[in-house]
Coordinates of C-alpha atoms in Angstrom, one line a residue:
X1 CA 3.1 -67.5 -37.7
X2 CA 2.1 -63.9 -38.3
X3 CA 2.4 -61.5 -35.4
X4 CA -0.9 -59.7 -34.6
X5 CA -2.7 -57.2 -32.1
X6 CA -3.9 -58.9 -28.8
X7 CA -7.0 -57.9 -28.3
X8 CA -8.0 -58.4 -24.8
X9 CA -11.4 -57.0 -24.8
X10 CA -11.8 -60.4 -27.1
X11 CA -11.8 -62.4 -24.1
X12 CA -14.7 -64.0 -22.8
X13 CA -15.7 -63.1 -19.2
X14 CA -18.0 -65.5 -18.2
X15 CA -15.6 -68.3 -19.5
X16 CA -12.1 -66.8 -17.6
X17 CA -14.5 -67.1 -14.7
X18 CA -15.7 -70.1 -14.9
X19 CA -12.3 -71.9 -15.9
X20 CA -11.4 -69.7 -12.4
X21 CA -13.2 -71.8 -10.7
X22 CA -12.8 -75.0 -12.0
X23 CA -9.4 -74.4 -10.3
X24 CA -10.2 -73.1 -7.0
X25 CA -12.6 -75.2 -6.2
X26 CA -10.8 -78.3 -5.6
X27 CA -8.1 -76.2 -3.2
X28 CA -7.9 -77.8 0.6
X29 CA -7.6 -75.3 3.4
X30 CA -4.4 -76.0 5.1
X31 CA -3.5 -76.2 8.5
X32 CA -2.2 -73.5 9.9
X33 CA 1.2 -73.0 11.5
X34 CA 0.0 -72.2 14.4
X35 CA -2.3 -75.2 15.0
X36 CA 0.6 -77.1 13.8
X37 CA 2.6 -75.8 16.9
X38 CA 0.2 -76.4 19.3
X39 CA -0.2 -79.7 18.4
X40 CA 3.4 -80.9 18.6
X41 CA 3.5 -79.2 22.1
X42 CA 0.6 -81.0 22.7
X43 CA -2.5 -78.9 23.9
X44 CA -6.0 -79.8 22.6
X45 CA -7.7 -78.0 20.0
X46 CA -11.3 -77.2 20.1
X47 CA -13.6 -75.5 17.4
X48 CA -14.8 -72.0 18.0
X49 CA -18.5 -73.5 16.8
X50 CA -17.9 -76.5 19.4
X51 CA -16.8 -74.0 22.2
X52 CA -19.2 -71.3 21.7
X53 CA -22.3 -74.0 21.6
X54 CA -21.0 -75.9 24.9
X55 CA -20.4 -72.3 26.1
X56 CA -23.1 -71.3 29.4
X57 CA -24.7 -68.3 29.1
X58 CA -24.5 -65.9 32.0
X59 CA -26.8 -63.2 33.2
X60 CA -25.2 -60.3 35.0
X61 CA -28.2 -58.7 36.9
X62 CA -27.7 -54.5 36.3
X63 CA -27.3 -52.4 38.8
X64 CA -29.2 -49.0 38.4
X65 CA -28.5 -46.3 40.9
X66 CA -30.7 -43.3 40.6
X67 CA -28.7 -41.3 42.9
X68 CA -25.7 -41.2 40.0
X69 CA -25.7 -37.7 38.0
X70 CA -24.6 -37.4 34.2
X71 CA -20.9 -36.3 33.7
X72 CA -20.4 -32.9 32.5
X73 CA -18.4 -32.5 28.9
X74 CA -15.1 -32.1 28.8
X75 CA -15.2 -29.6 26.1
X76 CA -18.0 -26.9 26.6
X77 CA -19.3 -25.0 24.2
X78 CA -18.5 -21.3 24.7
X79 CA -21.9 -19.4 25.4
X80 CA -22.1 -15.8 24.4
X81 CA -24.5 -14.6 27.3
X82 CA -24.7 -13.0 30.4
X83 CA -22.9 -16.1 32.1
X84 CA -19.6 -15.0 29.7
X85 CA -16.6 -14.3 31.8
X86 CA -15.7 -10.7 29.9
X87 CA -19.8 -10.2 29.1
X88 CA -20.1 -6.3 30.3
X89 CA -24.1 -4.7 30.5
X90 CA -23.2 -1.5 28.1
X91 CA -22.1 -2.0 25.2
X92 CA -18.9 -0.7 23.9
X93 CA -17.7 0.1 20.2
X94 CA -14.8 -2.3 19.7
X95 CA -11.9 -2.4 16.5
X96 CA -10.8 -6.3 16.4
X97 CA -9.0 -8.2 13.6
X98 CA -12.1 -8.8 11.6
X99 CA -13.1 -5.3 10.9
X100 CA -12.1 -1.6 9.0
X101 CA -13.0 1.8 9.6
X102 CA -15.2 2.8 7.2
X103 CA -13.8 6.1 6.1
X104 CA -10.4 4.7 6.2
X105 CA -7.2 6.5 6.7
X106 CA -9.0 9.4 7.0
X107 CA -11.5 8.3 10.2
X108 CA -8.1 6.9 11.7
X109 CA -6.5 10.1 11.7
X110 CA -9.9 11.3 13.6
X111 CA -10.1 9.0 15.9
X112 CA -6.7 8.5 17.4
X113 CA -5.5 12.3 16.7
X114 CA -2.8 11.0 14.7
X115 CA -1.0 13.3 11.9
X116 CA -0.3 11.5 9.0
X117 CA 3.7 11.9 7.1
X118 CA 3.9 10.5 3.8
X119 CA 7.1 8.4 3.5
X120 CA 9.7 6.8 6.3
X121 CA 11.3 9.0 8.5
X122 CA 15.2 9.8 7.1
X123 CA 16.8 7.6 9.3
X124 CA 15.5 4.6 8.3
X125 CA 15.1 5.5 4.6
X126 CA 18.7 6.2 4.0
X127 CA 19.3 2.7 5.6
X128 CA 17.4 1.0 3.4
X129 CA 19.9 -1.2 1.0
X130 CA 22.9 -0.6 3.0
X131 CA 22.8 -4.1 4.4
X132 CA 23.1 -7.4 2.3
X133 CA 23.4 -11.1 3.7
X134 CA 25.5 -13.2 1.2
X135 CA 23.2 -14.3 -1.9
X136 CA 20.5 -12.0 -0.4
X137 CA 17.7 -12.7 -3.2
X138 CA 18.3 -16.3 -4.2
X139 CA 17.7 -16.9 0.0
X140 CA 14.8 -14.5 -0.2
X141 CA 13.2 -16.3 -3.0
X142 CA 14.2 -19.6 -1.9
X143 CA 11.9 -18.5 1.7
X144 CA 9.2 -17.1 -0.7
X145 CA 9.0 -20.1 -2.6
X146 CA 9.4 -22.7 0.3
X147 CA 6.6 -21.0 2.5
X148 CA 3.8 -20.2 0.1
X149 CA 4.3 -22.9 -2.7
X150 CA 6.4 -26.3 -1.1
X151 CA 4.8 -26.4 2.4
X152 CA 3.2 -30.0 2.9
X153 CA 0.1 -28.3 4.8
X154 CA -3.0 -29.0 2.9
X155 CA -6.2 -28.2 4.0
X156 CA -9.7 -26.9 2.7
X157 CA -9.0 -23.0 1.4
X158 CA -12.2 -20.3 1.4
X159 CA -14.5 -20.2 -1.3
X160 CA -13.5 -18.7 -4.6
X161 CA -16.1 -15.6 -5.4
X162 CA -16.4 -13.9 -8.4
X163 CA -18.0 -10.4 -8.4
X164 CA -19.2 -10.9 -11.6
X165 CA -20.9 -14.0 -11.4
X166 CA -21.4 -13.9 -7.6
X167 CA -23.9 -16.8 -7.8
X168 CA -21.6 -19.1 -9.2
X169 CA -20.3 -22.0 -7.2
X170 CA -16.1 -22.7 -7.8
X171 CA -14.6 -26.2 -7.4
X172 CA -13.5 -26.4 -3.7
X173 CA -9.7 -25.9 -3.2
X174 CA -6.6 -27.8 -1.2
X175 CA -3.4 -25.6 -0.3
X176 CA -1.5 -23.7 2.1
X177 CA -3.5 -21.9 5.0
X178 CA -3.2 -18.1 4.5
X179 CA -1.7 -17.8 7.8
X180 CA 0.7 -20.3 7.9
X181 CA 2.0 -18.7 4.6
X182 CA 2.3 -15.3 6.6
X183 CA 4.2 -16.4 9.8
X184 CA 6.2 -19.3 7.3
X185 CA 7.7 -16.1 5.4
X186 CA 8.4 -13.6 8.1
X187 CA 9.8 -15.8 10.8
X188 CA 12.2 -17.7 8.1
X189 CA 13.1 -13.5 7.0
X190 CA 13.6 -12.9 9.9
X191 CA 16.4 -15.8 10.9
X192 CA 18.2 -14.1 8.0
X193 CA 18.2 -10.5 9.5
X194 CA 19.7 -12.8 12.6
X195 CA 22.4 -14.7 10.1
X196 CA 23.6 -11.3 9.6
X197 CA 23.1 -10.0 13.1
X198 CA 24.9 -12.7 14.6
X199 CA 25.0 -13.0 18.1
X200 CA 23.6 -9.2 18.8
X201 CA 20.4 -10.5 17.8
X202 CA 20.4 -12.7 20.7
X203 CA 21.0 -9.8 22.9
X204 CA 19.2 -7.2 21.6
X205 CA 16.1 -8.9 20.0
X206 CA 13.3 -11.5 21.3
X207 CA 10.1 -12.6 19.1
X208 CA 6.9 -13.6 20.4
X209 CA 3.8 -15.1 18.3
X210 CA 0.3 -14.2 18.6
X211 CA 0.6 -11.3 20.7
X212 CA -2.5 -10.2 21.9
X213 CA -3.2 -6.4 23.0
X214 CA -5.9 -4.3 23.6
X215 CA -6.3 -1.0 24.8
X216 CA -9.3 1.1 26.2
X217 CA -9.2 4.5 25.3
X218 CA -11.3 7.7 24.9
X219 CA -11.9 10.5 23.0
X220 CA -14.4 13.6 23.6
X221 CA -16.5 11.5 26.3
X222 CA -17.1 8.1 23.5
X223 CA -15.1 5.5 25.5
X224 CA -13.5 2.4 22.6
X225 CA -11.3 0.0 22.3
X226 CA -9.0 -1.8 19.9
X227 CA -8.5 -5.4 20.5
X228 CA -6.2 -7.2 18.8
X229 CA -3.4 -9.9 17.8
X230 CA -0.2 -8.9 16.7
X231 CA 1.4 -12.6 14.3
X232 CA 4.5 -11.4 15.1
X233 CA 5.6 -9.1 17.8
X234 CA 9.9 -8.3 17.8
X235 CA 11.1 -6.8 20.9
X236 CA 14.5 -5.3 21.8
X237 CA 16.4 -4.4 24.7
X238 CA 16.2 -1.2 24.0
X239 CA 13.0 1.3 23.2
X240 CA 13.3 3.1 19.7
X241 CA 14.5 6.7 20.1
X242 CA 11.9 9.1 19.0
X243 CA 12.2 10.1 15.6
X244 CA 10.9 13.9 16.0
X245 CA 9.8 16.5 18.4
X246 CA 6.2 16.1 20.2
X247 CA 5.1 19.3 18.7
X248 CA 5.7 18.0 14.7
X249 CA 2.3 18.1 13.4
X250 CA 1.0 20.0 16.0
X251 CA -0.2 22.7 13.8
X252 CA -1.4 20.0 11.3
X253 CA -5.3 20.4 11.4
X254 CA -7.2 16.8 11.0
X255 CA -9.1 16.0 8.1
X256 CA -13.4 16.6 8.7
X257 CA -15.4 13.3 8.2
X258 CA -18.7 15.7 8.9
X259 CA -21.2 14.7 9.1
X260 CA -19.7 11.4 10.0
X261 CA -18.8 10.5 13.6
X262 CA -15.5 9.4 14.4
X263 CA -16.9 5.6 15.6
X264 CA -19.2 5.1 12.9
X265 CA -19.0 1.5 11.5
X266 CA -17.2 0.7 14.9
X267 CA -19.5 -2.3 16.0
X268 CA -20.8 -2.3 19.4
X269 CA -19.9 -5.9 21.8
X270 CA -20.8 -6.5 25.3
X271 CA -17.9 -8.7 25.2
X272 CA -14.8 -6.9 26.4
X273 CA -12.0 -6.2 28.8
X274 CA -12.4 -3.9 31.2
X275 CA -8.6 -3.0 31.5
X276 CA -5.5 -3.2 29.0
X277 CA -3.6 -6.2 28.4
X278 CA -0.1 -5.9 27.3
X279 CA 0.9 -9.8 26.3
X280 CA 4.7 -8.8 27.7
X281 CA 5.5 -9.0 31.6
X282 CA 7.5 -5.8 32.9
X283 CA 10.3 -8.0 33.9
X284 CA 10.8 -9.7 30.7
X285 CA 14.4 -8.9 29.9
X286 CA 13.6 -7.4 25.9
X287 CA 10.0 -6.0 27.1
X288 CA 9.8 -3.3 24.4
X289 CA 8.0 -3.4 21.0
X290 CA 10.2 -3.2 18.3
X291 CA 8.2 -4.4 15.1
X292 CA 4.7 -5.3 14.7
X293 CA 3.9 -8.0 11.8
X294 CA 0.2 -8.0 10.9
X295 CA -1.8 -10.6 8.8
X296 CA -4.5 -9.5 6.3
X297 CA -7.1 -12.0 5.6
X298 CA -9.7 -11.2 3.2
X299 CA -11.9 -14.0 3.6
X300 CA -11.8 -12.4 7.5
X301 CA -11.7 -8.8 7.3
X302 CA -14.7 -7.6 6.2
X303 CA -16.7 -4.4 5.6
X304 CA -19.2 -3.4 8.0
X305 CA -21.8 -2.7 5.1
X306 CA -20.5 -5.7 2.5
X307 CA -18.2 -3.5 0.1
X308 CA -14.8 -5.0 -0.5
X309 CA -12.3 -3.5 1.6
X310 CA -10.9 -0.6 -0.1
X311 CA -7.2 0.3 -0.3
X312 CA -7.4 3.4 1.8
X313 CA -8.9 0.4 4.8
X314 CA -6.3 -1.2 4.4
X315 CA -3.6 1.4 5.0
X316 CA -5.7 2.5 8.0
X317 CA -5.6 -0.8 9.6
X318 CA -1.7 -0.4 9.7
X319 CA -2.3 2.4 11.6
X320 CA -4.7 1.0 13.7
X321 CA -3.2 -1.9 15.1
X322 CA 0.5 -0.5 15.4
X323 CA -1.7 1.9 17.8
X324 CA -3.1 -0.3 19.6
X325 CA 0.4 -2.0 20.8
X326 CA 1.8 1.0 21.4
X327 CA -1.1 2.4 23.7
X328 CA -1.4 -1.2 25.4
X329 CA 2.4 -0.7 25.9
X330 CA 1.9 2.8 27.4
X331 CA -0.9 1.9 29.6
X332 CA 1.3 -1.0 31.0
X333 CA 4.1 1.6 32.1
X334 CA 2.0 4.3 33.4
X335 CA -1.3 3.2 34.1
X336 CA -4.6 2.8 32.4
X337 CA -5.7 6.5 33.3
X338 CA -2.4 7.8 31.4
X339 CA -3.2 11.0 28.8
X340 CA 0.5 12.7 28.4
X341 CA 3.1 10.2 28.1
X342 CA 6.0 11.2 30.1
X343 CA 8.0 10.0 27.2
X344 CA 7.1 9.4 23.2
X345 CA 6.6 5.9 22.2
X346 CA 7.9 4.8 19.0
X347 CA 7.1 1.7 17.4
X348 CA 7.8 0.0 13.5
X349 CA 4.6 -2.0 12.0
X350 CA 4.4 -4.2 9.1
X351 CA 1.0 -5.0 7.3
X352 CA 1.1 -7.6 4.4
X353 CA -1.6 -10.1 3.0
X354 CA 1.5 -12.0 1.9
X355 CA 1.8 -10.3 -1.5
X356 CA 1.7 -6.6 -0.5
X357 CA 3.7 -5.1 2.2
X358 CA 2.9 -1.8 4.1
X359 CA 5.4 -0.5 6.0
X360 CA 4.4 1.9 9.0
X361 CA 6.2 4.3 12.0
X362 CA 4.0 5.3 15.1
X363 CA 5.4 7.6 17.1
X364 CA 2.7 7.8 20.2
X365 CA 2.8 11.3 22.1
X366 CA -0.2 11.0 23.8
X367 CA -3.2 9.5 24.9
X368 CA -5.3 12.7 24.7
X369 CA -7.2 12.2 22.1
X370 CA -8.7 15.2 22.0
X371 CA -5.9 17.7 22.4
X372 CA -5.3 19.7 19.5
X373 CA -2.1 21.2 21.0
X374 CA -0.4 17.3 20.8
X375 CA -0.5 14.8 18.1
X376 CA 0.6 11.7 17.5
X377 CA 2.7 10.6 14.5
X378 CA 2.5 8.2 11.7
X379 CA 4.9 7.9 8.6
X380 CA 4.0 5.4 6.1
X381 CA 4.4 4.5 2.9
X382 CA 1.7 6.0 0.0
X383 CA 1.0 2.7 -1.0
X384 CA 2.0 -1.4 -0.3
X385 CA 4.6 -2.9 -1.8
X386 CA 4.6 -5.9 -4.3
X387 CA 6.8 -8.7 -2.9
X388 CA 5.7 -10.7 -6.5
X389 CA 3.9 -10.4 -9.1
X390 CA 2.7 -14.2 -9.3
X391 CA 3.4 -17.2 -6.7
X392 CA 2.8 -20.6 -7.6
X393 CA 2.1 -23.2 -9.9
X394 CA 2.4 -22.3 -13.6
X395 CA 1.5 -24.8 -15.9
X396 CA 2.6 -27.2 -13.6
X397 CA 6.0 -25.9 -12.3
X398 CA 6.4 -24.1 -9.5
X399 CA 7.2 -20.3 -10.5
X400 CA 7.7 -16.8 -8.6
X401 CA 7.4 -14.3 -11.4
X402 CA 9.0 -10.9 -11.1
X403 CA 10.4 -10.8 -7.8
X404 CA 10.5 -7.6 -6.0
X405 CA 13.8 -7.0 -3.5
X406 CA 13.0 -4.1 -1.7
X407 CA 10.4 -5.7 0.7
X408 CA 13.5 -7.5 2.1
X409 CA 15.4 -4.6 1.6
X410 CA 12.9 -2.4 4.0
X411 CA 12.5 -5.6 6.5
X412 CA 16.1 -5.7 7.3
X413 CA 16.3 -1.7 7.7
X414 CA 13.3 -2.1 10.0
X415 CA 15.2 -5.1 11.7
X416 CA 18.5 -3.1 12.2
X417 CA 17.0 0.1 13.5
X418 CA 18.3 0.5 17.1
X419 CA 21.3 -1.5 16.5
X420 CA 24.9 0.4 15.6

């Protein structure tokens, strides 16, 4: 017999269904195992239809009590009106996690009475690359890929937008949330730092997630407030020593942003705290802020006038957020009305969007923001450092392209600053 190709599409579906019906219509309903077992025990069985026919209908009268009031819902929506506990009648300029300064670094320096020094302090720059853990680059690459590619989280990501085609609707993407990528990457990098430090990190360091800080400030009689959240705050048992004298940069003039006011683009709000807030108690064994890590999410941080966030505004966000943590700590130690600090307060800061990492160091000398004699000092890199060029799936395969080891070397230098 000649072998031919089987053509399934030649089967007559009607005849196949008819044959199936002829075969199955004669099947009898078999008695279940439960009913057979019940009959063996001697218990009578009644069909459900017969039982319902013989059942008498019982009508229970419904009593309505008019005095009973509806219970309040367990979860109530927060109303942002005069009944809100943080409502204040007088609006106040507030900088939070979602806005940026219009003039970027120049406005931040004028607003916070801060002198900018390009590059990091010599003590920190000399320690970059001086320490290393075994198989450092391999472990950091594994951390980056496990945090940004292999994590099992799948949520609806923000909408993609093309500036050249704003009317085009891209299909919605599912993947790992940007905030989760940041938290996993930084926390695992800090674990690698602790691996090199050993038991000393348990004595000298502590980590706090979602540390909310709020600082109430005043400049030339204009009050304003900075409130933000440090995604990861590393604290230490001993504060970081000052890196420069208090009069460093006192002769450096601040930039001139005339005719703009220093509070331009800062929105006024009716909901704010009337006092400063620092998330750590004075009685904590490691109360001194050491290094603050801040996440930048382009889908949440917006410019007041709808323009894209510029590079200068991104860098100014590093300074403003570091200033909020340092100022709230100073006000916790010396009171909300303190202006001239008895001792400078030093804080390291890392600002990142999961790819770009910006490093800075702030030395807070004074909260008298109108004083020309004494200024705060902020060291920062002139531009962010890229951790990689591309991290994702390329032709269906996970890939990490152009990994830059400098980022983790600088985080390692920050972590070990102050540890002999």
